């Protein structure tokens, strides 16, 4: 999990808007396996280890459904500590009749599903990094059928929620213009491009991870920004290494015309597609 430690820049928390807090809480606890860290009338913070906030769910006072084509969340991705943990999640899903998709990405093995508001979720385990294939600075990633039986063979059928070592592995965003997004995330935030899927998707990271952020225009090219009251992504948080990095990043963002607003532990910005980012150290 060293890819999700300093000095890397990585996602720590994702905040989503939902239509009904109670039904979402039931889903995220009973199906996904989160524990509640903190709860208010219209907001709850969820954790895997009892102390680290990974997901925040908020019910706006006025809630609107998400229209089909907007920018925002494609999915957030929970990284499990081991393949055995992934096997136990699959067994849990099978027992409870939870529908999910599945893919082998060569660097990782992943399950896909959606919450009651169609917010996309990935739950995955990484293959050992010495098994990843790099061509210069580009990592080899594919989307192939997942060998579920091979994974289940490693399980011990002891699902008891998300393991304590679960982290927010990455976030995948729907953007309206990939060229603008690339400039923002590479020149503004300092991420490295590690994979391109033609002209419609881009995967970026720090520290040679296969990706801390995915960006695509598959269903969102030239799409409008997600509305303030629409269910979907509200913010996501990135962990920065030090104050010098914060100062440099602010300067780089201002140089490309991106907004910068100071907040308690760092600052806030917004990508060209309207995705709001909290940067903290």
PDB file of C-alpha atoms in Angstrom:
ATOM      1  CA  UNK A   1       0.000   0.000   0.000  1.00  0.00           C
ATOM      2  CA  UNK A   2       3.037   2.305  -0.263  1.00  0.00           C
ATOM      3  CA  UNK A   3       1.424   3.915  -3.308  1.00  0.00           C
ATOM      4  CA  UNK A   4      -1.092   5.397  -0.859  1.00  0.00           C
ATOM      5  CA  UNK A   5       1.451   7.003   1.445  1.00  0.00           C
ATOM      6  CA  UNK A   6       3.509  10.168   1.277  1.00  0.00           C
ATOM      7  CA  UNK A   7       5.369  11.414  -0.740  1.00  0.00           C
ATOM      8  CA  UNK A   8       2.828  10.219  -3.336  1.00  0.00           C
ATOM      9  CA  UNK A   9      -0.247  12.310  -4.136  1.00  0.00           C
ATOM     10  CA  UNK A  10      -3.225  10.011  -3.628  1.00  0.00           C
ATOM     11  CA  UNK A  11      -6.983  10.014  -2.993  1.00  0.00           C
ATOM     12  CA  UNK A  12      -7.950   9.762   0.674  1.00  0.00           C
ATOM     13  CA  UNK A  13     -11.684  10.485   0.741  1.00  0.00           C
ATOM     14  CA  UNK A  14     -14.582  10.694  -1.704  1.00  0.00           C
ATOM     15  CA  UNK A  15     -17.736  12.656  -0.871  1.00  0.00           C
ATOM     16  CA  UNK A  16     -20.931  11.779  -2.731  1.00  0.00           C
ATOM     17  CA  UNK A  17     -24.474  13.138  -2.764  1.00  0.00           C
ATOM     18  CA  UNK A  18     -27.300  10.643  -2.300  1.00  0.00           C
ATOM     19  CA  UNK A  19     -31.091  10.878  -2.440  1.00  0.00           C
ATOM     20  CA  UNK A  20     -31.799   9.082   0.853  1.00  0.00           C
ATOM     21  CA  UNK A  21     -29.177   8.919   3.586  1.00  0.00           C
ATOM     22  CA  UNK A  22     -30.751   6.022   5.483  1.00  0.00           C
ATOM     23  CA  UNK A  23     -31.098   3.689   2.498  1.00  0.00           C
ATOM     24  CA  UNK A  24     -27.561   4.574   1.387  1.00  0.00           C
ATOM     25  CA  UNK A  25     -26.245   3.884   4.893  1.00  0.00           C
ATOM     26  CA  UNK A  26     -27.918   0.475   4.882  1.00  0.00           C
ATOM     27  CA  UNK A  27     -26.395  -0.308   1.478  1.00  0.00           C
ATOM     28  CA  UNK A  28     -22.883   0.815   2.342  1.00  0.00           C
ATOM     29  CA  UNK A  29     -22.875  -1.100   5.610  1.00  0.00           C
ATOM     30  CA  UNK A  30     -24.694  -4.301   4.644  1.00  0.00           C
ATOM     31  CA  UNK A  31     -23.519  -4.714   1.042  1.00  0.00           C
ATOM     32  CA  UNK A  32     -20.141  -2.947   0.848  1.00  0.00           C
ATOM     33  CA  UNK A  33     -19.127  -3.473   4.476  1.00  0.00           C
ATOM     34  CA  UNK A  34     -18.322   0.006   5.762  1.00  0.00           C
ATOM     35  CA  UNK A  35     -18.645   1.039   9.405  1.00  0.00           C
ATOM     36  CA  UNK A  36     -20.106   4.414  10.419  1.00  0.00           C
ATOM     37  CA  UNK A  37     -17.429   6.721  11.822  1.00  0.00           C
ATOM     38  CA  UNK A  38     -19.630   9.777  12.334  1.00  0.00           C
ATOM     39  CA  UNK A  39     -23.261  10.549  11.568  1.00  0.00           C
ATOM     40  CA  UNK A  40     -25.346  13.722  11.439  1.00  0.00           C
ATOM     41  CA  UNK A  41     -28.888  14.311  10.214  1.00  0.00           C
ATOM     42  CA  UNK A  42     -27.960  14.661   6.530  1.00  0.00           C
ATOM     43  CA  UNK A  43     -24.382  13.379   6.456  1.00  0.00           C
ATOM     44  CA  UNK A  44     -22.372  10.295   7.411  1.00  0.00           C
ATOM     45  CA  UNK A  45     -18.665   9.471   7.302  1.00  0.00           C
ATOM     46  CA  UNK A  46     -17.758   5.866   6.627  1.00  0.00           C
ATOM     47  CA  UNK A  47     -14.640   3.907   7.516  1.00  0.00           C
ATOM     48  CA  UNK A  48     -13.059   0.480   7.168  1.00  0.00           C
ATOM     49  CA  UNK A  49     -10.662   0.625  10.131  1.00  0.00           C
ATOM     50  CA  UNK A  50     -12.769   2.590  12.625  1.00  0.00           C
ATOM     51  CA  UNK A  51     -10.654   5.743  12.414  1.00  0.00           C
ATOM     52  CA  UNK A  52      -9.916   6.698   8.780  1.00  0.00           C
ATOM     53  CA  UNK A  53     -12.695   8.404   6.793  1.00  0.00           C
ATOM     54  CA  UNK A  54     -12.805   6.884   3.302  1.00  0.00           C
ATOM     55  CA  UNK A  55     -16.293   7.792   2.074  1.00  0.00           C
ATOM     56  CA  UNK A  56     -18.612  10.638   3.038  1.00  0.00           C
ATOM     57  CA  UNK A  57     -22.262  10.494   2.002  1.00  0.00           C
ATOM     58  CA  UNK A  58     -24.428  13.600   2.041  1.00  0.00           C
ATOM     59  CA  UNK A  59     -28.149  14.051   1.442  1.00  0.00           C
ATOM     60  CA  UNK A  60     -28.720  17.579   0.082  1.00  0.00           C
ATOM     61  CA  UNK A  61     -31.785  19.465   1.312  1.00  0.00           C
ATOM     62  CA  UNK A  62     -33.048  19.526  -2.245  1.00  0.00           C
ATOM     63  CA  UNK A  63     -32.220  16.371  -4.192  1.00  0.00           C
ATOM     64  CA  UNK A  64     -32.345  15.959  -7.953  1.00  0.00           C
ATOM     65  CA  UNK A  65     -31.675  12.802  -9.935  1.00  0.00           C
ATOM     66  CA  UNK A  66     -28.571  12.784 -12.082  1.00  0.00           C
ATOM     67  CA  UNK A  67     -29.302  13.215 -15.760  1.00  0.00           C
ATOM     68  CA  UNK A  68     -27.688  10.627 -18.000  1.00  0.00           C
ATOM     69  CA  UNK A  69     -24.952  12.736 -19.527  1.00  0.00           C
ATOM     70  CA  UNK A  70     -23.033  14.904 -17.084  1.00  0.00           C
ATOM     71  CA  UNK A  71     -19.481  15.064 -15.832  1.00  0.00           C
ATOM     72  CA  UNK A  72     -18.657  13.774 -12.344  1.00  0.00           C
ATOM     73  CA  UNK A  73     -18.067  10.364 -10.825  1.00  0.00           C
ATOM     74  CA  UNK A  74     -17.467   7.343 -13.040  1.00  0.00           C
ATOM     75  CA  UNK A  75     -16.548   5.289  -9.983  1.00  0.00           C
ATOM     76  CA  UNK A  76     -14.568   5.398  -6.775  1.00  0.00           C
ATOM     77  CA  UNK A  77     -12.378   2.390  -6.096  1.00  0.00           C
ATOM     78  CA  UNK A  78     -11.752   0.609  -2.798  1.00  0.00           C
ATOM     79  CA  UNK A  79      -8.418  -1.203  -2.721  1.00  0.00           C
ATOM     80  CA  UNK A  80      -8.397  -4.339  -0.558  1.00  0.00           C
ATOM     81  CA  UNK A  81      -5.223  -5.587   1.149  1.00  0.00           C
ATOM     82  CA  UNK A  82      -5.206  -9.025  -0.523  1.00  0.00           C
ATOM     83  CA  UNK A  83      -6.660 -11.376  -3.115  1.00  0.00           C
ATOM     84  CA  UNK A  84      -8.157 -13.435  -0.270  1.00  0.00           C
ATOM     85  CA  UNK A  85     -10.133 -10.359   0.810  1.00  0.00           C
ATOM     86  CA  UNK A  86     -11.455 -10.053  -2.754  1.00  0.00           C
ATOM     87  CA  UNK A  87     -12.502 -13.725  -2.656  1.00  0.00           C
ATOM     88  CA  UNK A  88     -14.413 -13.162   0.568  1.00  0.00           C
ATOM     89  CA  UNK A  89     -16.219 -10.153  -0.950  1.00  0.00           C
ATOM     90  CA  UNK A  90     -17.237 -12.260  -3.963  1.00  0.00           C
ATOM     91  CA  UNK A  91     -18.576 -14.992  -1.649  1.00  0.00           C
ATOM     92  CA  UNK A  92     -20.510 -12.369   0.328  1.00  0.00           C
ATOM     93  CA  UNK A  93     -22.017 -10.961  -2.881  1.00  0.00           C
ATOM     94  CA  UNK A  94     -22.995 -14.427  -4.113  1.00  0.00           C
ATOM     95  CA  UNK A  95     -24.700 -15.306  -0.813  1.00  0.00           C
ATOM     96  CA  UNK A  96     -26.696 -12.075  -0.792  1.00  0.00           C
ATOM     97  CA  UNK A  97     -27.662 -11.981  -4.456  1.00  0.00           C
ATOM     98  CA  UNK A  98     -25.661  -8.819  -5.170  1.00  0.00           C
ATOM     99  CA  UNK A  99     -25.194  -8.234  -8.895  1.00  0.00           C
ATOM    100  CA  UNK A 100     -21.710  -7.132  -9.926  1.00  0.00           C
ATOM    101  CA  UNK A 101     -19.475  -6.876 -12.968  1.00  0.00           C
ATOM    102  CA  UNK A 102     -15.890  -8.142 -12.982  1.00  0.00           C
ATOM    103  CA  UNK A 103     -12.705  -7.462 -14.934  1.00  0.00           C
ATOM    104  CA  UNK A 104      -9.064  -8.498 -15.004  1.00  0.00           C
ATOM    105  CA  UNK A 105      -6.921  -5.417 -15.702  1.00  0.00           C
ATOM    106  CA  UNK A 106      -3.590  -7.294 -15.569  1.00  0.00           C
ATOM    107  CA  UNK A 107      -2.338  -4.939 -12.829  1.00  0.00           C
ATOM    108  CA  UNK A 108      -5.419  -5.668 -10.724  1.00  0.00           C
ATOM    109  CA  UNK A 109      -8.554  -7.773 -10.375  1.00  0.00           C
ATOM    110  CA  UNK A 110     -11.754  -5.780  -9.969  1.00  0.00           C
ATOM    111  CA  UNK A 111     -15.454  -5.964  -9.175  1.00  0.00           C
ATOM    112  CA  UNK A 112     -17.911  -3.268 -10.272  1.00  0.00           C
ATOM    113  CA  UNK A 113     -21.319  -2.297  -8.926  1.00  0.00           C
ATOM    114  CA  UNK A 114     -23.484   0.758  -8.250  1.00  0.00           C
ATOM    115  CA  UNK A 115     -25.139   2.152  -5.120  1.00  0.00           C
ATOM    116  CA  UNK A 116     -28.904   2.947  -4.970  1.00  0.00           C
ATOM    117  CA  UNK A 117     -28.260   6.300  -6.698  1.00  0.00           C
ATOM    118  CA  UNK A 118     -26.137   4.694  -9.451  1.00  0.00           C
ATOM    119  CA  UNK A 119     -22.875   6.041  -8.021  1.00  0.00           C
ATOM    120  CA  UNK A 120     -20.222   3.723  -9.454  1.00  0.00           C
ATOM    121  CA  UNK A 121     -18.114   1.570  -7.117  1.00  0.00           C
ATOM    122  CA  UNK A 122     -15.076  -0.581  -7.817  1.00  0.00           C
ATOM    123  CA  UNK A 123     -13.682  -3.025  -5.264  1.00  0.00           C
ATOM    124  CA  UNK A 124     -10.306  -4.439  -6.264  1.00  0.00           C
ATOM    125  CA  UNK A 125      -7.055  -6.095  -5.292  1.00  0.00           C
ATOM    126  CA  UNK A 126      -3.749  -5.264  -6.921  1.00  0.00           C
ATOM    127  CA  UNK A 127      -1.469  -7.878  -8.360  1.00  0.00           C
ATOM    128  CA  UNK A 128       2.081  -7.599  -6.968  1.00  0.00           C
ATOM    129  CA  UNK A 129       3.799  -4.630  -8.593  1.00  0.00           C
ATOM    130  CA  UNK A 130       6.644  -6.832  -9.858  1.00  0.00           C
ATOM    131  CA  UNK A 131       4.023  -8.529 -12.069  1.00  0.00           C
ATOM    132  CA  UNK A 132       3.039  -5.263 -13.766  1.00  0.00           C
ATOM    133  CA  UNK A 133       4.396  -4.697 -17.273  1.00  0.00           C
ATOM    134  CA  UNK A 134       5.873  -1.286 -18.082  1.00  0.00           C
ATOM    135  CA  UNK A 135       6.813  -0.048 -21.529  1.00  0.00           C
ATOM    136  CA  UNK A 136       9.026   2.911 -20.680  1.00  0.00           C
ATOM    137  CA  UNK A 137       6.656   5.133 -18.644  1.00  0.00           C
ATOM    138  CA  UNK A 138       3.427   3.445 -19.722  1.00  0.00           C
ATOM    139  CA  UNK A 139       1.916   0.588 -17.715  1.00  0.00           C
ATOM    140  CA  UNK A 140       0.145  -2.263 -19.516  1.00  0.00           C
ATOM    141  CA  UNK A 141      -3.540  -2.444 -18.581  1.00  0.00           C
ATOM    142  CA  UNK A 142      -6.298  -4.491 -20.219  1.00  0.00           C
ATOM    143  CA  UNK A 143      -9.959  -5.284 -19.602  1.00  0.00           C
ATOM    144  CA  UNK A 144     -10.420  -9.052 -19.750  1.00  0.00           C
ATOM    145  CA  UNK A 145     -12.836 -11.512 -18.092  1.00  0.00           C
ATOM    146  CA  UNK A 146     -12.030 -12.167 -14.440  1.00  0.00           C
ATOM    147  CA  UNK A 147     -11.160 -15.697 -13.345  1.00  0.00           C
ATOM    148  CA  UNK A 148     -13.509 -15.733 -10.378  1.00  0.00           C
ATOM    149  CA  UNK A 149     -12.956 -19.410  -9.562  1.00  0.00           C
ATOM    150  CA  UNK A 150      -9.214 -18.837  -9.247  1.00  0.00           C
ATOM    151  CA  UNK A 151      -9.862 -15.995  -6.774  1.00  0.00           C
ATOM    152  CA  UNK A 152     -12.447 -17.972  -4.777  1.00  0.00           C
ATOM    153  CA  UNK A 153      -9.902 -20.765  -4.319  1.00  0.00           C
ATOM    154  CA  UNK A 154      -7.909 -18.352  -2.130  1.00  0.00           C
ATOM    155  CA  UNK A 155     -10.852 -17.328   0.051  1.00  0.00           C
ATOM    156  CA  UNK A 156     -11.707 -18.526   3.535  1.00  0.00           C
ATOM    157  CA  UNK A 157     -15.359 -17.413   3.454  1.00  0.00           C
ATOM    158  CA  UNK A 158     -15.031 -15.110   6.463  1.00  0.00           C
ATOM    159  CA  UNK A 159     -16.502 -11.822   5.255  1.00  0.00           C
ATOM    160  CA  UNK A 160     -17.014  -9.420   8.136  1.00  0.00           C
ATOM    161  CA  UNK A 161     -17.075  -6.114   6.276  1.00  0.00           C
ATOM    162  CA  UNK A 162     -14.242  -4.215   4.633  1.00  0.00           C
ATOM    163  CA  UNK A 163     -10.832  -5.217   6.021  1.00  0.00           C
ATOM    164  CA  UNK A 164      -9.117  -2.628   8.211  1.00  0.00           C
ATOM    165  CA  UNK A 165      -6.345  -2.173   5.628  1.00  0.00           C
ATOM    166  CA  UNK A 166      -8.739  -1.047   2.864  1.00  0.00           C
ATOM    167  CA  UNK A 167      -7.821   2.310   1.271  1.00  0.00           C
ATOM    168  CA  UNK A 168      -9.350   4.547  -1.375  1.00  0.00           C
ATOM    169  CA  UNK A 169      -7.309   3.120  -4.224  1.00  0.00           C
ATOM    170  CA  UNK A 170      -8.298   5.571  -6.936  1.00  0.00           C
ATOM    171  CA  UNK A 171     -11.084   7.661  -8.378  1.00  0.00           C
ATOM    172  CA  UNK A 172     -12.284   7.532 -11.972  1.00  0.00           C
ATOM    173  CA  UNK A 173     -13.912  10.689 -13.325  1.00  0.00           C
ATOM    174  CA  UNK A 174     -16.164  11.521 -16.248  1.00  0.00           C
ATOM    175  CA  UNK A 175     -14.873  14.686 -17.902  1.00  0.00           C
ATOM    176  CA  UNK A 176     -16.125  16.760 -20.816  1.00  0.00           C
ATOM    177  CA  UNK A 177     -12.809  17.403 -22.591  1.00  0.00           C
ATOM    178  CA  UNK A 178      -9.823  15.080 -22.203  1.00  0.00           C
ATOM    179  CA  UNK A 179      -7.242  17.605 -23.471  1.00  0.00           C
ATOM    180  CA  UNK A 180      -8.336  20.176 -20.875  1.00  0.00           C
ATOM    181  CA  UNK A 181      -8.393  17.507 -18.170  1.00  0.00           C
ATOM    182  CA  UNK A 182      -4.880  16.365 -19.095  1.00  0.00           C
ATOM    183  CA  UNK A 183      -3.505  19.895 -18.782  1.00  0.00           C
ATOM    184  CA  UNK A 184      -5.189  20.427 -15.429  1.00  0.00           C
ATOM    185  CA  UNK A 185      -4.060  17.176 -13.809  1.00  0.00           C
ATOM    186  CA  UNK A 186      -0.537  17.045 -15.241  1.00  0.00           C
ATOM    187  CA  UNK A 187       0.519  20.719 -15.397  1.00  0.00           C
ATOM    188  CA  UNK A 188      -1.671  21.908 -12.534  1.00  0.00           C
ATOM    189  CA  UNK A 189      -1.527  18.998 -10.080  1.00  0.00           C
ATOM    190  CA  UNK A 190       1.687  17.316 -11.219  1.00  0.00           C
ATOM    191  CA  UNK A 191       0.406  13.827 -12.056  1.00  0.00           C
ATOM    192  CA  UNK A 192       2.193  11.584 -14.558  1.00  0.00           C
ATOM    193  CA  UNK A 193       0.392   9.934 -17.472  1.00  0.00           C
ATOM    194  CA  UNK A 194       0.788   6.161 -17.187  1.00  0.00           C
ATOM    195  CA  UNK A 195      -1.753   4.863 -19.750  1.00  0.00           C
ATOM    196  CA  UNK A 196      -3.786   6.246 -22.642  1.00  0.00           C
ATOM    197  CA  UNK A 197      -6.826   4.540 -24.118  1.00  0.00           C
ATOM    198  CA  UNK A 198      -7.001   6.226 -27.506  1.00  0.00           C
ATOM    199  CA  UNK A 199      -8.440   9.734 -27.343  1.00  0.00           C
ATOM    200  CA  UNK A 200     -11.153   8.938 -24.793  1.00  0.00           C
ATOM    201  CA  UNK A 201      -9.427   7.848 -21.567  1.00  0.00           C
ATOM    202  CA  UNK A 202      -6.325   8.664 -19.584  1.00  0.00           C
ATOM    203  CA  UNK A 203      -4.837   7.144 -16.443  1.00  0.00           C
ATOM    204  CA  UNK A 204      -2.540   9.172 -14.217  1.00  0.00           C
ATOM    205  CA  UNK A 205      -0.575   8.595 -11.027  1.00  0.00           C
ATOM    206  CA  UNK A 206       2.386   9.516  -8.877  1.00  0.00           C
ATOM    207  CA  UNK A 207       5.184   7.158  -7.795  1.00  0.00           C
ATOM    208  CA  UNK A 208       4.542   4.740 -10.721  1.00  0.00           C
ATOM    209  CA  UNK A 209       1.222   3.415  -9.459  1.00  0.00           C
ATOM    210  CA  UNK A 210      -1.028   2.056 -12.233  1.00  0.00           C
ATOM    211  CA  UNK A 211      -3.408   4.941 -11.528  1.00  0.00           C
ATOM    212  CA  UNK A 212      -4.518   7.199  -8.716  1.00  0.00           C
ATOM    213  CA  UNK A 213      -6.990   8.920 -11.068  1.00  0.00           C
ATOM    214  CA  UNK A 214      -8.761   7.782 -14.233  1.00  0.00           C
ATOM    215  CA  UNK A 215     -10.303  10.273 -16.657  1.00  0.00           C
ATOM    216  CA  UNK A 216     -12.643   9.490 -19.534  1.00  0.00           C
ATOM    217  CA  UNK A 217     -15.149  10.990 -21.955  1.00  0.00           C
ATOM    218  CA  UNK A 218     -16.949   7.716 -22.794  1.00  0.00           C
ATOM    219  CA  UNK A 219     -20.369   9.052 -21.742  1.00  0.00           C
ATOM    220  CA  UNK A 220     -19.546  12.681 -21.052  1.00  0.00           C
ATOM    221  CA  UNK A 221     -17.824  14.338 -24.010  1.00  0.00           C
ATOM    222  CA  UNK A 222     -18.937  18.001 -24.090  1.00  0.00           C
ATOM    223  CA  UNK A 223     -21.410  17.178 -21.304  1.00  0.00           C
ATOM    224  CA  UNK A 224     -22.562  19.787 -18.768  1.00  0.00           C
ATOM    225  CA  UNK A 225     -21.291  19.834 -15.195  1.00  0.00           C
ATOM    226  CA  UNK A 226     -23.177  17.883 -12.557  1.00  0.00           C
ATOM    227  CA  UNK A 227     -25.775  20.120 -10.893  1.00  0.00           C
ATOM    228  CA  UNK A 228     -25.291  21.252  -7.312  1.00  0.00           C
ATOM    229  CA  UNK A 229     -28.330  19.297  -6.080  1.00  0.00           C
ATOM    230  CA  UNK A 230     -27.939  16.267  -8.340  1.00  0.00           C
ATOM    231  CA  UNK A 231     -26.845  12.970  -6.803  1.00  0.00           C
ATOM    232  CA  UNK A 232     -23.250  12.099  -7.592  1.00  0.00           C
ATOM    233  CA  UNK A 233     -19.793  13.403  -6.773  1.00  0.00           C
ATOM    234  CA  UNK A 234     -19.554  16.341  -4.363  1.00  0.00           C
ATOM    235  CA  UNK A 235     -15.775  16.450  -3.710  1.00  0.00           C
ATOM    236  CA  UNK A 236     -12.748  14.214  -3.474  1.00  0.00           C
ATOM    237  CA  UNK A 237      -9.644  14.760  -1.373  1.00  0.00           C
ATOM    238  CA  UNK A 238      -5.983  14.393  -2.310  1.00  0.00           C
ATOM    239  CA  UNK A 239      -3.178  14.034   0.237  1.00  0.00           C
ATOM    240  CA  UNK A 240      -0.151  16.213  -0.436  1.00  0.00           C
ATOM    241  CA  UNK A 241       3.338  15.749   0.971  1.00  0.00           C
ATOM    242  CA  UNK A 242       4.429  19.142   2.307  1.00  0.00           C
ATOM    243  CA  UNK A 243       3.859  22.909   2.308  1.00  0.00           C
ATOM    244  CA  UNK A 244       6.311  23.504  -0.532  1.00  0.00           C
ATOM    245  CA  UNK A 245       4.316  21.180  -2.748  1.00  0.00           C
ATOM    246  CA  UNK A 246       1.154  23.095  -1.810  1.00  0.00           C
ATOM    247  CA  UNK A 247       2.758  26.410  -2.784  1.00  0.00           C
ATOM    248  CA  UNK A 248       4.054  25.033  -6.102  1.00  0.00           C
ATOM    249  CA  UNK A 249       0.720  23.438  -6.945  1.00  0.00           C
ATOM    250  CA  UNK A 250      -1.180  26.648  -6.246  1.00  0.00           C
ATOM    251  CA  UNK A 251       1.201  28.547  -8.520  1.00  0.00           C
ATOM    252  CA  UNK A 252       0.851  25.974 -11.304  1.00  0.00           C
ATOM    253  CA  UNK A 253      -2.936  25.948 -11.047  1.00  0.00           C
ATOM    254  CA  UNK A 254      -3.155  29.734 -11.194  1.00  0.00           C
ATOM    255  CA  UNK A 255      -0.838  29.701 -14.234  1.00  0.00           C
ATOM    256  CA  UNK A 256      -3.360  27.597 -16.182  1.00  0.00           C
ATOM    257  CA  UNK A 257      -6.321  29.648 -14.943  1.00  0.00           C
ATOM    258  CA  UNK A 258      -7.707  27.141 -12.438  1.00  0.00           C
ATOM    259  CA  UNK A 259      -9.434  28.397  -9.283  1.00  0.00           C
ATOM    260  CA  UNK A 260      -7.608  28.199  -5.939  1.00  0.00           C
ATOM    261  CA  UNK A 261      -9.380  28.753  -2.588  1.00  0.00           C
ATOM    262  CA  UNK A 262      -7.730  28.299   0.799  1.00  0.00           C
ATOM    263  CA  UNK A 263      -9.401  25.894   3.254  1.00  0.00           C
ATOM    264  CA  UNK A 264      -8.506  24.770   6.786  1.00  0.00           C
ATOM    265  CA  UNK A 265      -5.813  22.171   6.023  1.00  0.00           C
ATOM    266  CA  UNK A 266      -4.874  23.158   2.508  1.00  0.00           C
ATOM    267  CA  UNK A 267      -6.829  24.453  -0.480  1.00  0.00           C
ATOM    268  CA  UNK A 268      -9.653  23.671  -2.881  1.00  0.00           C
ATOM    269  CA  UNK A 269      -9.696  23.721  -6.664  1.00  0.00           C
ATOM    270  CA  UNK A 270     -11.962  22.547  -9.485  1.00  0.00           C
ATOM    271  CA  UNK A 271     -11.085  20.774 -12.710  1.00  0.00           C
ATOM    272  CA  UNK A 272     -12.418  22.024 -16.084  1.00  0.00           C
ATOM    273  CA  UNK A 273     -15.298  19.512 -15.860  1.00  0.00           C
ATOM    274  CA  UNK A 274     -16.463  20.932 -12.522  1.00  0.00           C
ATOM    275  CA  UNK A 275     -15.116  18.157 -10.274  1.00  0.00           C
ATOM    276  CA  UNK A 276     -14.220  19.747  -6.926  1.00  0.00           C
ATOM    277  CA  UNK A 277     -10.960  18.706  -5.256  1.00  0.00           C
ATOM    278  CA  UNK A 278      -9.792  19.277  -1.672  1.00  0.00           C
ATOM    279  CA  UNK A 279      -5.990  19.214  -1.341  1.00  0.00           C
ATOM    280  CA  UNK A 280      -4.631  18.615   2.141  1.00  0.00           C
ATOM    281  CA  UNK A 281      -1.301  17.741   3.727  1.00  0.00           C
TER     282      UNK A 281
END
